[in-house]
Coordinates of C-alpha atoms and ligand atoms in Angstrom, one line a residue:
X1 CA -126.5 -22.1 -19.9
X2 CA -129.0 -21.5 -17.5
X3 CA -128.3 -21.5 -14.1
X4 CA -129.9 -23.3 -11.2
X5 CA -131.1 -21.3 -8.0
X6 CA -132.7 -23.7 -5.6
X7 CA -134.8 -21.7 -3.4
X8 CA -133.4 -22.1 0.6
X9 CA -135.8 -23.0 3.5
X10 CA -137.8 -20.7 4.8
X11 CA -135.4 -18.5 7.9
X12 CA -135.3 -15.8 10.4
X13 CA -131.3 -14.4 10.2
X14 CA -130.6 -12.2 13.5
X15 CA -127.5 -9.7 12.0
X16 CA -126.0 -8.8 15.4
X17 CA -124.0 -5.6 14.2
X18 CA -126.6 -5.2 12.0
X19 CA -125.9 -1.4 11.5
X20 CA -122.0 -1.8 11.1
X21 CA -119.8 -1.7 7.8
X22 CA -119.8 -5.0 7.1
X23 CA -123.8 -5.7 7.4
X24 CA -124.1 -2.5 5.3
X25 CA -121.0 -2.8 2.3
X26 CA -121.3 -7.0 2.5
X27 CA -124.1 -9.0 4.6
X28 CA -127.3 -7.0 3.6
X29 CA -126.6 -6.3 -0.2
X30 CA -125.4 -9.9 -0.6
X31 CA -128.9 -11.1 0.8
X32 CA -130.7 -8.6 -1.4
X33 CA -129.1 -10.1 -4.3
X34 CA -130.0 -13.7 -3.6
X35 CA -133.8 -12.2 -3.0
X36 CA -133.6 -10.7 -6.1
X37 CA -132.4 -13.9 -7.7
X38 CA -135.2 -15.5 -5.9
X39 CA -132.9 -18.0 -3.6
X40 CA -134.4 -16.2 -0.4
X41 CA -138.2 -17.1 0.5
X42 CA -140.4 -13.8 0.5
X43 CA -141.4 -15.2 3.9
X44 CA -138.0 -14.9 5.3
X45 CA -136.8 -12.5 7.6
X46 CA -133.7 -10.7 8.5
X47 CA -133.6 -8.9 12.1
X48 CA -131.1 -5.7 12.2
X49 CA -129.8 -6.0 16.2
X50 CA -127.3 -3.4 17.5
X51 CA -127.4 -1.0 20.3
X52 CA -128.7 2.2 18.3
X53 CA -132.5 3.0 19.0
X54 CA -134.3 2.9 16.1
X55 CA -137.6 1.9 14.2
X56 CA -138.4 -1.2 12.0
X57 CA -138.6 2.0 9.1
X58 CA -135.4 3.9 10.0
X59 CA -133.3 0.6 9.8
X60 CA -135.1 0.3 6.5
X61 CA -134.1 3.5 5.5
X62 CA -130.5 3.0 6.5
X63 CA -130.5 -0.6 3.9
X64 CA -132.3 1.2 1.4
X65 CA -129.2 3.9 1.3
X66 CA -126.6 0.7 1.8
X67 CA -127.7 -1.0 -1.2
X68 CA -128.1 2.0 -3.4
X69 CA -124.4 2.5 -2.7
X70 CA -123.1 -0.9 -3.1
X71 CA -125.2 -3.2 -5.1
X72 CA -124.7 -2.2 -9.0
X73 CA -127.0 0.3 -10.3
X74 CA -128.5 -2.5 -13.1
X75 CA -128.9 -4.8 -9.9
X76 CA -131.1 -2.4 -8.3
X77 CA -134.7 -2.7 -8.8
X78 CA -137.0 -0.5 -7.0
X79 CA -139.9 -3.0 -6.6
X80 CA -137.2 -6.1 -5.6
X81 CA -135.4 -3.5 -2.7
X82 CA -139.4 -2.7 -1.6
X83 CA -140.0 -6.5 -1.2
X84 CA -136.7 -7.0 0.1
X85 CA -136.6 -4.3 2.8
X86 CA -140.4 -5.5 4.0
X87 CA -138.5 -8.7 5.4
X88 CA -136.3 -6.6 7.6
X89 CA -136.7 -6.0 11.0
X90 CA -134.9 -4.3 14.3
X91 CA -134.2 -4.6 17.6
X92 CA -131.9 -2.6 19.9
X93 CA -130.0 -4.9 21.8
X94 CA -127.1 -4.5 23.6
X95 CA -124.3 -7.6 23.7
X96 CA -123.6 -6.7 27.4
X97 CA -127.0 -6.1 28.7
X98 CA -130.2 -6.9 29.5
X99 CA -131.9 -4.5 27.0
X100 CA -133.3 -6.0 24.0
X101 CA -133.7 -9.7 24.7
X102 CA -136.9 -10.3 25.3
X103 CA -138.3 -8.4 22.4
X104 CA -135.9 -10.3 20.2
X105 CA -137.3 -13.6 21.7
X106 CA -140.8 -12.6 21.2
X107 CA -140.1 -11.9 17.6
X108 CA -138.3 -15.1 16.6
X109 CA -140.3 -17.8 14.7
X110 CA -141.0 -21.6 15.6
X111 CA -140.2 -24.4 13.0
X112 CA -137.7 -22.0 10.8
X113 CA -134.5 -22.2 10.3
X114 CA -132.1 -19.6 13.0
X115 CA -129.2 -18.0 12.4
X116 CA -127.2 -15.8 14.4
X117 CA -124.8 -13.7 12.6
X118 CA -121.9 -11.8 14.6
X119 CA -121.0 -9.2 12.5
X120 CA -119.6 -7.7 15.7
X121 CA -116.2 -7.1 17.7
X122 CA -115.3 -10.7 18.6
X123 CA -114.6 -9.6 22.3
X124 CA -118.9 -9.5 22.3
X125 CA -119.3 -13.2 21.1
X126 CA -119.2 -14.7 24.4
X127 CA -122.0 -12.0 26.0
X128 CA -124.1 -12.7 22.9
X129 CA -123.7 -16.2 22.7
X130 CA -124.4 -16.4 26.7
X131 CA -127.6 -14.4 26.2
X132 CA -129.0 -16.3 23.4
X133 CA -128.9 -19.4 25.3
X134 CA -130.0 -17.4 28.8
X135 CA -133.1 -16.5 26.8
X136 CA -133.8 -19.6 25.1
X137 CA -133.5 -17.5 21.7
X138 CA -131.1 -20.0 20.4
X139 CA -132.1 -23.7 20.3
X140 CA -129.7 -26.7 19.0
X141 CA -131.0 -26.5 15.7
X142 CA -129.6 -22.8 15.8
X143 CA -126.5 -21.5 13.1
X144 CA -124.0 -18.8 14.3
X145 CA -121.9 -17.3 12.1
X146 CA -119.2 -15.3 13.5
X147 CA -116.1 -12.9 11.7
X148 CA -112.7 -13.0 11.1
X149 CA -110.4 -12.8 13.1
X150 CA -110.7 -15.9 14.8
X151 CA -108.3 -14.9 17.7
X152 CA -105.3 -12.7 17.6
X153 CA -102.9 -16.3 18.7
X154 CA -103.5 -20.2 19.7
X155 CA -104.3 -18.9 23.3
X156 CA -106.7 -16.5 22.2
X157 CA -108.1 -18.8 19.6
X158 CA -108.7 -21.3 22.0
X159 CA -110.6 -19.1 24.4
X160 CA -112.9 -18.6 21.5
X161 CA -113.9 -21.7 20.6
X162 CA -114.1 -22.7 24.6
X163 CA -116.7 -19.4 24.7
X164 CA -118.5 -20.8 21.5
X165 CA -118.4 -24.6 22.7
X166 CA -120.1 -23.6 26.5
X167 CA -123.5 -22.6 24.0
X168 CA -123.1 -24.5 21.0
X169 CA -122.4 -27.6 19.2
X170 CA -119.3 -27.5 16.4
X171 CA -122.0 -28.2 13.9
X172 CA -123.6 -25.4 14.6
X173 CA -120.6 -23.1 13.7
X174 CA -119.8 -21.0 11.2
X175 CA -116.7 -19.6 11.3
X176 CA -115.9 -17.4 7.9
X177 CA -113.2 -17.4 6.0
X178 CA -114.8 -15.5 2.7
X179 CA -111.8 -16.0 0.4
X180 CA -113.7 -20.1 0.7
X181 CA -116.7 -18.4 -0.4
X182 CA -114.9 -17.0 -3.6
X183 CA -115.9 -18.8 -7.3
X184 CA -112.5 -19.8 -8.1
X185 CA -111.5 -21.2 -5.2
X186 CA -114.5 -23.5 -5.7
X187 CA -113.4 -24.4 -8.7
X188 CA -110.5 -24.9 -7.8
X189 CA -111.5 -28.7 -6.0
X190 CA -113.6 -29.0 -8.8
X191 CA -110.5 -29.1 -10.9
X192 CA -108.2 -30.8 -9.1
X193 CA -111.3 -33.9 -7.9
X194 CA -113.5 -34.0 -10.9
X195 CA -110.5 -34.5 -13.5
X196 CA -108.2 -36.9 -14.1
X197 CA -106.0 -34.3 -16.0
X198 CA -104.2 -32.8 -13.2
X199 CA -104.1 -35.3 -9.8
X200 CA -101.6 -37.6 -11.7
X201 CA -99.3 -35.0 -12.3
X202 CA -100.3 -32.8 -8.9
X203 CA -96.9 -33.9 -6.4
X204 CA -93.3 -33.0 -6.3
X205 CA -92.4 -35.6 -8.8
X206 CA -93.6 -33.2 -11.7
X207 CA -94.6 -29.7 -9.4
X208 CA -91.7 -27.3 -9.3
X209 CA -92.9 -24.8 -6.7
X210 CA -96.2 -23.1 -6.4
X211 CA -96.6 -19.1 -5.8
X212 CA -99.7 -17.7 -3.7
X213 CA -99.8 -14.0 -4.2
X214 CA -102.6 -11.6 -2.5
X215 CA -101.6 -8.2 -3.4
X216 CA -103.9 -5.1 -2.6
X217 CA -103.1 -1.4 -3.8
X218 CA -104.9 0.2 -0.6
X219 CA -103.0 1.0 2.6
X220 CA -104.3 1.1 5.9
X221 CA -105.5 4.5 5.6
X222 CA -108.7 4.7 8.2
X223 CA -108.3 1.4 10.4
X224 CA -104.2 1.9 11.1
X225 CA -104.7 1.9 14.5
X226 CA -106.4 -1.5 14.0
X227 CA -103.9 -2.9 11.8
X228 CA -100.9 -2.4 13.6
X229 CA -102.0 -4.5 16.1
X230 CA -102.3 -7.5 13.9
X231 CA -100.3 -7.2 10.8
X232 CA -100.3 -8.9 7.1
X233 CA -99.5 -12.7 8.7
X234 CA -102.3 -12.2 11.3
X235 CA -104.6 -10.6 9.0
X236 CA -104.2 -12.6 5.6
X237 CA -101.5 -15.3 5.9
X238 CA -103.2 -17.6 9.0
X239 CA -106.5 -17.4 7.5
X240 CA -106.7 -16.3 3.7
X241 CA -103.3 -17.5 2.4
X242 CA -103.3 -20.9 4.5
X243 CA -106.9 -21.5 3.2
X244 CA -105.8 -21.4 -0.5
X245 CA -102.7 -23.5 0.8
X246 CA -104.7 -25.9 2.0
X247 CA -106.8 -26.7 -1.0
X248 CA -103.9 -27.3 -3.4
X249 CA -101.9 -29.4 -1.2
X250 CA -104.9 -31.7 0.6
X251 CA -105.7 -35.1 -0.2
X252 CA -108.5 -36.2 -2.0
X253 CA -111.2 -36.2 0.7
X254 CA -113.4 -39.2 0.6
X255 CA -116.6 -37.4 -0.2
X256 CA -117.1 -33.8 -0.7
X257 CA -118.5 -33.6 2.9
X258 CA -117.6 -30.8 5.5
X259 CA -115.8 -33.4 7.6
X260 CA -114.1 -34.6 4.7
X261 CA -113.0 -31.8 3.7
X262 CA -111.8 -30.0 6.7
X263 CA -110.4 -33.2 7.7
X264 CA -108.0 -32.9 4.6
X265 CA -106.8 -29.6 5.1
X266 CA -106.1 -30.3 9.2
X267 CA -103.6 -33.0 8.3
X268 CA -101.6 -30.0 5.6
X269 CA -101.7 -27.6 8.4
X270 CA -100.5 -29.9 11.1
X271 CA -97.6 -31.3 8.8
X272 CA -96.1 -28.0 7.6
X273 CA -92.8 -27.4 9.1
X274 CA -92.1 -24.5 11.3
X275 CA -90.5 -21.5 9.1
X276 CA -86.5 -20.3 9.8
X277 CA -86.2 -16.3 9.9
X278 CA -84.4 -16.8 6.5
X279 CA -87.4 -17.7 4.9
X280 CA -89.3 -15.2 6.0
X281 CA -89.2 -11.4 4.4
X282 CA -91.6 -8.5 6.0
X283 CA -92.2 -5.1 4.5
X284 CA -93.8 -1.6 5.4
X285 CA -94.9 0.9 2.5
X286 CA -93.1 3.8 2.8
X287 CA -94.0 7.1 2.0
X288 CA -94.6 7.9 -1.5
X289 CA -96.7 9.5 -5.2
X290 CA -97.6 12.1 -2.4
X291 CA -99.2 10.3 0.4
X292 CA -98.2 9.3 3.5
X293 CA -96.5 5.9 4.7
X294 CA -97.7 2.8 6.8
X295 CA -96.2 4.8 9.9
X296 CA -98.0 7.8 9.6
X297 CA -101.2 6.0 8.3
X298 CA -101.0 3.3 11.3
X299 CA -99.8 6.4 13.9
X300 CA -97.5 4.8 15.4
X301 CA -93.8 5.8 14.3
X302 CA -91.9 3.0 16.3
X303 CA -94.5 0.2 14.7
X304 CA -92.6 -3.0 13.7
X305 CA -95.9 -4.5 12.3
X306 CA -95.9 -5.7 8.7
X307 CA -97.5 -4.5 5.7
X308 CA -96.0 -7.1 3.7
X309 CA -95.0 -10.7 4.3
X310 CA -93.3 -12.9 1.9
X311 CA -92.5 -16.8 3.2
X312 CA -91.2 -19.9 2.3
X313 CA -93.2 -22.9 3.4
X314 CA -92.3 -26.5 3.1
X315 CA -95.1 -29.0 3.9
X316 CA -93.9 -32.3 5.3
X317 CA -95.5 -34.8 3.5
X318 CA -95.0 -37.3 0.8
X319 CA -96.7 -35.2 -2.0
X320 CA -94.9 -32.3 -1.3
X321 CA -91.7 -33.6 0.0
X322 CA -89.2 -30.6 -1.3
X323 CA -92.3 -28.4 -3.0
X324 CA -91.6 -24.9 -1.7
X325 CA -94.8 -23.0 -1.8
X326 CA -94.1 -19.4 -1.8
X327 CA -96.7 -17.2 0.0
X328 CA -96.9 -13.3 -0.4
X329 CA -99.8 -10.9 0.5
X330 CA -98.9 -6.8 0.9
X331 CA -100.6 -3.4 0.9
X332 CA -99.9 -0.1 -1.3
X333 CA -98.5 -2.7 -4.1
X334 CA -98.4 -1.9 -7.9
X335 CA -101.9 -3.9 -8.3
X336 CA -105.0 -5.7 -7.0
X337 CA -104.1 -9.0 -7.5
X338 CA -105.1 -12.1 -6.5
X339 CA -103.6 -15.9 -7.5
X340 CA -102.2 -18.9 -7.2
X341 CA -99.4 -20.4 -10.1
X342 CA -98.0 -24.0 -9.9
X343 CA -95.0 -23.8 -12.1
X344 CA -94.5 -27.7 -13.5
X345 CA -90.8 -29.3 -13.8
X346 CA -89.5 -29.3 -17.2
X347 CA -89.9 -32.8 -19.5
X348 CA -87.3 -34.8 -18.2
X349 CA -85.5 -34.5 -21.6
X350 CA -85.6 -31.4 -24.6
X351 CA -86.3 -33.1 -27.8
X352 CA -86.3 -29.4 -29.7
X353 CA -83.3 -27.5 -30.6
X354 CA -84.7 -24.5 -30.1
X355 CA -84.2 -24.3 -26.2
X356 CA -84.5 -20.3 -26.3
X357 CA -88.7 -20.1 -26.2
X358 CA -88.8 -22.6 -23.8
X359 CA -91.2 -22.0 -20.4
X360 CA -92.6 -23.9 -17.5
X361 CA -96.2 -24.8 -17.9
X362 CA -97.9 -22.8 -15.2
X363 CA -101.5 -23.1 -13.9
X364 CA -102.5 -19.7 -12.9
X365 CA -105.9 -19.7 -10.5
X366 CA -107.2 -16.1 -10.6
X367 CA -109.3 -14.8 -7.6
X368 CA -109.1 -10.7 -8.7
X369 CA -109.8 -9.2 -10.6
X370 CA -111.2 -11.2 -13.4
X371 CA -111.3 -14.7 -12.0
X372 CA -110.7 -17.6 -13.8
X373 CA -108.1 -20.2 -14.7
X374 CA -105.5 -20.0 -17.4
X375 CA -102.6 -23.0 -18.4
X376 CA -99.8 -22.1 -20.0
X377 CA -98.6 -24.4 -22.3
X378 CA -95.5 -24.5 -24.9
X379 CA -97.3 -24.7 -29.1
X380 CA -95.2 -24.2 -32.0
X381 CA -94.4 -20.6 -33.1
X382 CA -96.7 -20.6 -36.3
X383 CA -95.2 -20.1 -39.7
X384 CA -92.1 -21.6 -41.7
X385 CA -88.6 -21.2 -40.0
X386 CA -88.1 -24.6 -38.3
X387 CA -89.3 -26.1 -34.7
X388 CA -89.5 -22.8 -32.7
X389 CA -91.1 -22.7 -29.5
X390 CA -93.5 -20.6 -27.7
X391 CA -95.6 -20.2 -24.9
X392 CA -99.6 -19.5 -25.2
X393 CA -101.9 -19.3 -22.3
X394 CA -105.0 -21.6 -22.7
X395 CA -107.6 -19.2 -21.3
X396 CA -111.1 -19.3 -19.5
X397 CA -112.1 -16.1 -17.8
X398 CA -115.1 -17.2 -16.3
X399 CA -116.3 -13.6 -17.8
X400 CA -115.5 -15.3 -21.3
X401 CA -116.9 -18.9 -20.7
X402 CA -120.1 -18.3 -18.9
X403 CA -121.1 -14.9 -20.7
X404 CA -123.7 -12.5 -19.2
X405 CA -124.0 -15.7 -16.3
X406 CA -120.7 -14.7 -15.1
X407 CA -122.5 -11.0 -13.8
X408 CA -124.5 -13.3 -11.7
X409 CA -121.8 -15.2 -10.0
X410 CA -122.8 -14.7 -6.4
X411 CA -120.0 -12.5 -4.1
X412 CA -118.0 -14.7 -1.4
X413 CA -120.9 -13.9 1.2
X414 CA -123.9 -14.4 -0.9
X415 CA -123.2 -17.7 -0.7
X416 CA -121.7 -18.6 2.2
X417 CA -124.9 -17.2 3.5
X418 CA -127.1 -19.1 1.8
X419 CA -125.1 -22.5 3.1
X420 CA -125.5 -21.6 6.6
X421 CA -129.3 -21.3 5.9
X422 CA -128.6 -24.7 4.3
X423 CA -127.0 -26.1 7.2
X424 CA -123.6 -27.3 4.5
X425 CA -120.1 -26.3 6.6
X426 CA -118.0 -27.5 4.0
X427 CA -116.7 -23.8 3.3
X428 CA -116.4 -23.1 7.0
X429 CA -113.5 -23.7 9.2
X430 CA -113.7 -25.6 11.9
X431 CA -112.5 -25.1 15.0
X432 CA -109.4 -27.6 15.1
X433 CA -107.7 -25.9 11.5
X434 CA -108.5 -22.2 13.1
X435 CA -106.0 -23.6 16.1
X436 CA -103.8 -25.7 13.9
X437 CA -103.3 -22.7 11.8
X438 CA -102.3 -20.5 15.1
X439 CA -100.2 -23.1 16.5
X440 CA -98.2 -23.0 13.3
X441 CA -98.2 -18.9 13.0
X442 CA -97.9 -17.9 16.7
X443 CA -94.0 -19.4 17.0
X444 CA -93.1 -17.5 13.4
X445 CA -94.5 -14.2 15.2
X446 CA -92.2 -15.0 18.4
X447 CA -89.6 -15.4 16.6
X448 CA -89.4 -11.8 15.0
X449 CA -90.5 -10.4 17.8
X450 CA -87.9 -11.6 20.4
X451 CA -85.0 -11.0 17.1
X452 CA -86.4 -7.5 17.3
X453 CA -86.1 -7.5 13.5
X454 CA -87.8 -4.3 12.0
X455 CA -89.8 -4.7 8.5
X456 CA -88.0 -3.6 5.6
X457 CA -89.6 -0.3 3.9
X458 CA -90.8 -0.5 0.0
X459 CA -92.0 1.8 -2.4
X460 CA -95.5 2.1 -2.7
X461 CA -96.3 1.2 -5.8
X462 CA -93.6 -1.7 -6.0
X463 CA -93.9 -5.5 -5.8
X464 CA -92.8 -5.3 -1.9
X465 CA -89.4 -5.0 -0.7
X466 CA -85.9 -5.9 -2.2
X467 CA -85.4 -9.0 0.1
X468 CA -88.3 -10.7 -1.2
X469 CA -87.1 -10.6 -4.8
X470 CA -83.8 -12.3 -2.9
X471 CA -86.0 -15.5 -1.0
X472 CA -86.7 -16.3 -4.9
X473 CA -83.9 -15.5 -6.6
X474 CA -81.5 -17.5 -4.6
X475 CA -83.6 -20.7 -5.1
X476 CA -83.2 -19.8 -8.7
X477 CA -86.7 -18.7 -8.9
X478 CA -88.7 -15.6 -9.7
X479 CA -92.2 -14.0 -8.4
X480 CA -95.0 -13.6 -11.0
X481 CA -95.5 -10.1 -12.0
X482 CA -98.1 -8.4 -9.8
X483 CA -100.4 -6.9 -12.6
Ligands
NAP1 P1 -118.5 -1.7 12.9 O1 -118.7 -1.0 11.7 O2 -117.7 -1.1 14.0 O3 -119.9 -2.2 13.5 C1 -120.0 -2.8 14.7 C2 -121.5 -3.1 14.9 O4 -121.7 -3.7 16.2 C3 -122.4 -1.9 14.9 O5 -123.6 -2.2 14.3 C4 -122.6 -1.5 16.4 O6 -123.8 -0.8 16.5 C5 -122.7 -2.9 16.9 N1 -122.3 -3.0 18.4 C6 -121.2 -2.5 19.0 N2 -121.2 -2.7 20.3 C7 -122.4 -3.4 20.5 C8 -123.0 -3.9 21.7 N3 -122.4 -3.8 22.9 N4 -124.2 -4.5 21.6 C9 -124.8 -4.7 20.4 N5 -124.3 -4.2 19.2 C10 -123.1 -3.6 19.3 O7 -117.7 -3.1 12.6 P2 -117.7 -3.9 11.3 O8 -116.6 -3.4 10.4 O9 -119.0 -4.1 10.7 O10 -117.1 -5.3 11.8 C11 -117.9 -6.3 12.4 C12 -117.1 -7.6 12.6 O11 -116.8 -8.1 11.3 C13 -115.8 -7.4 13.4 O12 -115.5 -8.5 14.1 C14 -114.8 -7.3 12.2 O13 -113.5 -7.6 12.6 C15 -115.4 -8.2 11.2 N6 -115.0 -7.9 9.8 C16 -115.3 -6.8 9.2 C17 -115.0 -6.6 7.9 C18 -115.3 -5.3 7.2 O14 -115.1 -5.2 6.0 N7 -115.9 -4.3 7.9 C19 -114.3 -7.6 7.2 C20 -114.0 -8.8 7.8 C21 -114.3 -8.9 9.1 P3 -124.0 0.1 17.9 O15 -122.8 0.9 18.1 O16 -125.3 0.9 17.5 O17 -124.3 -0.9 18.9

């Protein structure tokens, strides 16, 4: 299987925080790669902006050393990086000054494609954005691209877009959401819209309950101070989790169009019901295997912000009428994990005697590690001994299918790049969802904070606190190992 890369037009992409973390560990390998794989014009250009002084040759110096540490060593080659870091230029701006502009105008091309990336603190959109269109840098042909987080609540949110909106059309937005970007998620509407297996069966009528688990083994070592202000239902839940949420439980769209889409997921944000403190379960690592806890790590020992989250969300809708989709996401757990199971009723009546072997069949989507899909479906224990039951998994690692291909699956940003040069927003969220998705989360967040309730502690190391086990258990359920 050979596969297709279809060469982007020609573009000049301006990486406003050009010199941060995530234009060094992310943004600037991921466009190396797709210039290696040739998807990236030689005549392109990338323009490092940030506030440092330096030359066109220092911020090449500074890429050079970001992709030797994190593009893979058989990814690297020397004449590729050359070619690659002759596209890139520099210019030392600053978002809330004058400094910078004019020199960035002067450098920009006619008849290309522009983007605007802000890889930057979002509190600097608005002075960037302002600029750009005080200079006459950006035109209405112009993309910007701007980071998570999206807000901190609806009000904030809102301010956002309203900044955005004063400069730029809502197609020319890219707001990312990089778990959209992801291979497997991808394939996940590919599954569900270019089958007939699973839609017929894909409601409550024959879906027991479906499990979305992100579970990370890091803590917040580094950017505590960061994190407690936001928490595991700011920071993955209203964008991450709800994303994945979305794509199971949307309609068919019409078309596999960025409206079409989005317009899908909007109507499951907007119909799922608000969330009673019952259903809801938060955690913070504790201390523990001889480092420190989420209290010490965020520096704050009075925090109440969560590490871990575990809800129960019901989405009010005829599909799903009764469907509880479980939602959990943590730090400092026993794995890096990443997936989503939909657990299937049972037939509606057991020919077999042997009831003892007998499972649910489960789809499991894997995002990490390892992505792919696996079913798991009920055969016949080989061998003589009568009808005895057992449950395989029918698997396709992506690694497995695809073969050396699957090295070259391009990261989350790679190509969510590569469709903003394309001008495609179907893996973008648009403004309306970001706010749905707040005006769903911000009353949950009210609510624990006028109760006052405190996040239970768990072992790091664990699968998150006792009380989660318990929002299962008592619905006669059971959480997926994390592994
Ligand atoms: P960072 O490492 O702190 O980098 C910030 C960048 O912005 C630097 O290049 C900095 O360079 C530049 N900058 C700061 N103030 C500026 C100003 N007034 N004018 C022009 N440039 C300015 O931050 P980051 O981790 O890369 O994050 C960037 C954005 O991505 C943030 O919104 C963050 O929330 C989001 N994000 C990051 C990650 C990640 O993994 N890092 C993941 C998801 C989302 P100078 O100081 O030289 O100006």
């Amino acid at each position: 299987m050979v596969s297709r890369v279809i060469p982007v037009d020609v573009f000049d992409l301006v990486i406003f925080g050009g010199t941060g973390d995530l234009a060094r560990r992310k943004i600037l390998p991921g466009l190396y790669r797709r210039f290696l794989a040739a998807q990236m014009p030689a005549e392109s250009r990338i323009i490092g902006a940030a506030r440092a002084e330096l030359t066109d040759q220092e911020y090449r110096d500074q890429v050079r050393a970001a992709i030797a540490e994190f593009v893979p060593a058989d990814r690297q080659d020397p004449a590729a990086i050359e070619g690659f870091l002759a596209r890139l230029h520099y210019v030392a701006i600053d978002a809330t000054g004058a400094n910078g502009w004019a020199q960035l105008k002067a450098l920009m091309r006619e008849n290309v494609v522009r983007a605007f990336y802000f890889s930057v603190a979002p509190s600097l959109f608005g002075d960037i954005a302002q600029r750009l269109s005080d200079h006459g840098i950006a035109d209405a042909w112009s993309r910007v691209v701007v980071e998570k987080p999206f807000g901190r609540d609806l009000a904030s949110a809102r301010a956002l877009n309203a900044c955005l909106a004063r400069h730029f059309n809502e197609t020319q937005i890219y707001r990312i959401d990089h778990y959209l970007g992801k291979e497997t998620v991808q394939n996940l509407m590919a599954v569900r819209f270019a089958n007939i297996l699973f839609e017929p069966l894909w409601k409550a009528e024959y879906i027991d309950h479906v499990q979305i688990t992100v579970a990370e083994t890091v803590g917040v070592e580094g950017r505590g101070a960061y994190y407690d202000k936001s928490g595991a239902m700011r920071d993955m839940v209203q964008n991450h989790l709800m994303q994945l949420l979305c794509l199971i439980a949307m309609e068919p769209p019409y078309h596999f169009d960025p409206d079409a889409v989005r317009d899908e997921k909007l109507k499951v944000i907007r119909a799922l019901k608000p969330v009673p403190p019952e259903d809801i379960v938060r955690g913070q690592y504790g201390p523990g295997n001889g480092e420190a806890g989420y209290l010490a790590h965020a520096e704050n020992p009075n925090s109440r912000t969560e590490s871990y989250i575990a809800l129960k969300v019901q989405i009010s809708n005829w599909r799903w009428q009764g469907v509880p989709f479980y939602l959990r996401t943590g730090k400092r757990l026993r794995a890096r994990a990443s997936e989503i199971a939909i657990t299937f009723k049972p037939p509606p009546h057991a020919i077999f005697d042997d009831a003892s072997g007998w499972h649910e069949n489960v789809l499991v989507i894997r995002l990490q590690p390892n992505e792919g899909m696996n079913l798991m479906v009920m055969i016949k224990e080989p061998g003589p001994g009568g009808m005895r039951l057992m449950q395989v998994p029918l698997d396709m690692s992506f690694a497995e299918a695809l073969g050396a291909e699957a090295a070259d699956v391009p990261d989350a940003y790679e190509r969510l790049i590569m469709d903003v040069i394309r001008g495609n927003q179907t893996l973008f969220m648009r403004g309306d969802e970001v706010e749905a998705a707040w005006a769903w989360t911000d009353p949950i967040i009210e609510g624990w904070e006028a109760r006052g309730d405190r996040p239970q502690i768990y072992d790091p190391g664990s699968s998150g606190p006792e009380d989660a086990l318990m929002l299962m258990h008592r619905d006669g359920r059971r959480w997926r190992e994390i592994r």
